[in-house]
C-alpha atoms as one frame of an Amber mdcrd trajectory, in Angstrom:
protein
   0.000   0.000   0.000   1.307   3.435  -0.958   0.011   6.637   0.640   0.731
   9.963  -1.019   0.338  13.201   0.899   0.843  16.631  -0.596   0.713  19.978
   1.168   0.293  23.088  -0.970   0.416  26.756   0.006  -2.145  28.746  -1.956
  -2.317  32.522  -2.312  -5.363  34.656  -3.076  -3.975  38.147  -3.546  -7.286
  39.790  -4.482  -9.057  38.819  -1.266 -10.354  41.435   1.106 -11.743  39.260
   3.914 -11.710  35.820   5.516 -15.250  35.301   4.237 -14.113  35.787   0.641
 -11.145  33.455   1.195 -13.358  30.747   2.662 -15.731  30.945  -0.306 -12.836
  30.415  -2.710 -11.320  27.581  -0.665 -14.693  25.867  -0.261 -15.320  26.117
  -4.019 -11.853  24.777  -4.811 -12.214  21.826  -2.432 -15.645  21.009  -3.874
 -14.276  21.080  -7.444 -11.413  18.754  -6.536 -13.737  16.341  -4.699 -16.135
  16.306  -7.659 -13.418  15.563 -10.198 -11.198  13.253  -8.108 -13.598  11.180
  -6.013 -10.919   8.985  -4.393  -8.815  11.894  -3.134  -9.112  13.421   0.333
  -8.610  17.186   0.550  -8.884  19.687   3.374  -7.724  23.132   4.436  -5.005
  22.395   6.988  -3.109  25.621   7.646  -3.128  29.410   7.661  -6.786  29.322
   8.661  -6.887  32.885   9.980  -4.951  34.534   7.158  -7.176  36.010   4.470
  -4.734  35.912   1.551  -3.098  32.524   2.138  -4.106  28.978   2.956  -2.530
  25.559   3.066  -4.391  22.539   1.785  -3.589  18.897   2.362  -4.366  16.203
  -0.177  -4.063  12.449   0.377  -4.421   9.478  -1.937  -3.915   5.737  -1.409
  -2.921   3.319  -4.154  -0.928   0.215  -4.978   1.982   1.772  -6.878   4.141
   4.822  -6.231   3.988   5.903  -9.868   0.168   5.842  -9.866  -0.087   7.774
  -6.582   2.361  10.408  -7.868   0.420  10.690 -11.110  -2.913  11.275  -9.373
  -1.457  13.877  -6.999   0.199  15.655  -9.951  -3.149  15.695 -11.771  -4.864
  17.197  -8.723  -2.139  19.837  -8.391  -2.395  20.712 -12.090  -6.182  20.928
 -11.807  -5.973  23.317  -8.832  -3.568  25.527 -10.742  -5.759  25.457 -13.864
  -8.821  26.785 -12.019  -7.278  30.250 -11.835  -8.780  30.758  -8.371  -5.436
  30.730  -6.575  -1.702  31.086  -7.067   0.352  28.089  -6.032   3.189  28.422
  -3.582   5.305  25.801  -1.851   4.359  22.174  -2.552   5.581  19.338  -0.346
   5.060  15.703  -1.316   5.494  12.720   0.976   5.127   9.090  -0.072   4.661
   6.407   2.588   4.981   2.672   1.924   3.210   0.090   4.081
């Protein structure tokens, strides 16, 4: 079993409030969950900052290559939405 975990810092430079940030993050999470049904995603950091957030994404599979591929697709999809600017991305692969 291979578990892939990615943490991504996202920036929303046009935001003016936490409410606006939360609407964008909620929309982004919903889009990812709708398109990638086997992926877990959540806002995990920078909760009180209105122009930045950190999301965590996890996926479980049988092969490292497949897990990497899915997480890359999710990352590319997030970037393609145009809702946020991507910052630091950290990937961790665990083997059990």
